[in-house]
Amino acid sequence: MIVKMNKITLLGMEYQREELTKTLMELGVVEISDVDIDEYGELIGNPDVNSELQRIETELSYIDSALDCLAGTHL
């Protein structure tokens, strides 16, 4: 049986790469291949993308701080 494949591009934080890659491979839902940085260089250098990544990183920092505070409290 031949199954149609779709290509996806997944962008994320470098520190999450190893865990995410491992999880996806264990699930067997994707085939992972290396990326040619030249192919995505324009996207990475896009000011709108950089601005959004900065905003997301700031939000993640706030969430991490909140989780740290909650972990230190006893409910």
Short mmCIF file of C-alpha atoms in Angstrom, two decimals:
data_model
loop_
_atom_site.label_atom_id
_atom_site.label_comp_id
_atom_site.label_asym_id
_atom_site.label_seq_id
_atom_site.Cartn_x
_atom_site.Cartn_y
_atom_site.Cartn_z
CA MET A 1 0.00 0.00 0.00
CA ILE A 2 1.31 3.47 -0.90
CA VAL A 3 0.57 6.26 1.52
CA LYS A 4 0.77 9.91 0.52
CA MET A 5 3.37 11.79 2.56
CA ASN A 6 3.21 15.42 3.57
CA LYS A 7 6.22 17.56 4.32
CA ILE A 8 6.20 19.60 7.51
CA THR A 9 8.56 22.22 8.80
CA LEU A 10 8.92 22.41 12.54
CA LEU A 11 10.58 25.41 14.14
CA GLY A 12 11.29 25.55 17.82
CA MET A 13 13.72 26.34 20.54
CA GLU A 14 17.15 24.73 20.29
CA TYR A 15 17.01 23.45 23.88
CA GLN A 16 13.89 21.41 23.05
CA ARG A 17 15.25 19.88 19.86
CA GLU A 18 16.66 16.63 21.23
CA GLU A 19 13.60 15.72 23.32
CA LEU A 20 11.16 16.65 20.56
CA THR A 21 13.11 14.69 17.93
CA LYS A 22 13.30 11.65 20.20
CA THR A 23 9.57 11.77 20.95
CA LEU A 24 8.58 12.11 17.30
CA MET A 25 10.82 9.21 16.30
CA GLU A 26 9.44 7.01 19.08
CA LEU A 27 5.89 7.76 17.93
CA GLY A 28 6.87 6.82 14.39
CA VAL A 29 4.74 9.61 12.98
CA VAL A 30 7.42 11.42 10.99
CA GLU A 31 10.64 10.83 9.14
CA ILE A 32 13.23 13.35 10.25
CA SER A 33 15.86 14.66 7.86
CA ASP A 34 18.51 17.35 8.10
CA VAL A 35 17.60 20.86 7.01
CA ASP A 36 19.55 23.01 4.62
CA ILE A 37 19.85 26.31 6.51
CA ASP A 38 19.96 28.21 3.22
CA GLU A 39 16.44 26.98 2.49
CA TYR A 40 15.10 28.64 5.65
CA GLY A 41 17.56 31.51 6.03
CA GLU A 42 15.07 34.09 4.78
CA LEU A 43 12.41 32.91 7.22
CA ILE A 44 14.82 32.92 10.15
CA GLY A 45 16.04 36.41 9.29
CA ASN A 46 12.51 37.81 8.91
CA PRO A 47 12.00 40.63 11.47
CA ASP A 48 8.39 39.57 12.08
CA VAL A 49 9.50 36.02 12.90
CA ASN A 50 12.30 37.27 15.15
CA SER A 51 9.90 39.60 16.95
CA GLU A 52 7.38 36.81 17.49
CA LEU A 53 10.09 34.43 18.72
CA GLN A 54 11.27 37.08 21.19
CA ARG A 55 7.71 37.56 22.46
CA ILE A 56 7.23 33.80 22.86
CA GLU A 57 10.55 33.45 24.66
CA THR A 58 9.54 36.23 27.07
CA GLU A 59 6.19 34.53 27.73
CA LEU A 60 7.97 31.21 28.36
CA SER A 61 10.23 32.95 30.85
CA TYR A 62 7.18 34.30 32.72
CA ILE A 63 5.60 30.84 32.71
CA ASP A 64 8.80 29.22 34.00
CA SER A 65 8.96 31.78 36.82
CA ALA A 66 5.31 31.17 37.73
CA LEU A 67 5.85 27.41 37.76
CA ASP A 68 8.91 27.84 39.99
CA CYS A 69 6.84 29.91 42.41
CA LEU A 70 4.04 27.36 42.43
CA ALA A 71 6.45 24.49 42.95
CA GLY A 72 7.71 26.21 46.08
CA THR A 73 4.25 26.55 47.63
CA HIS A 74 2.21 23.92 49.39
CA LEU A 75 -1.47 23.92 48.49
#
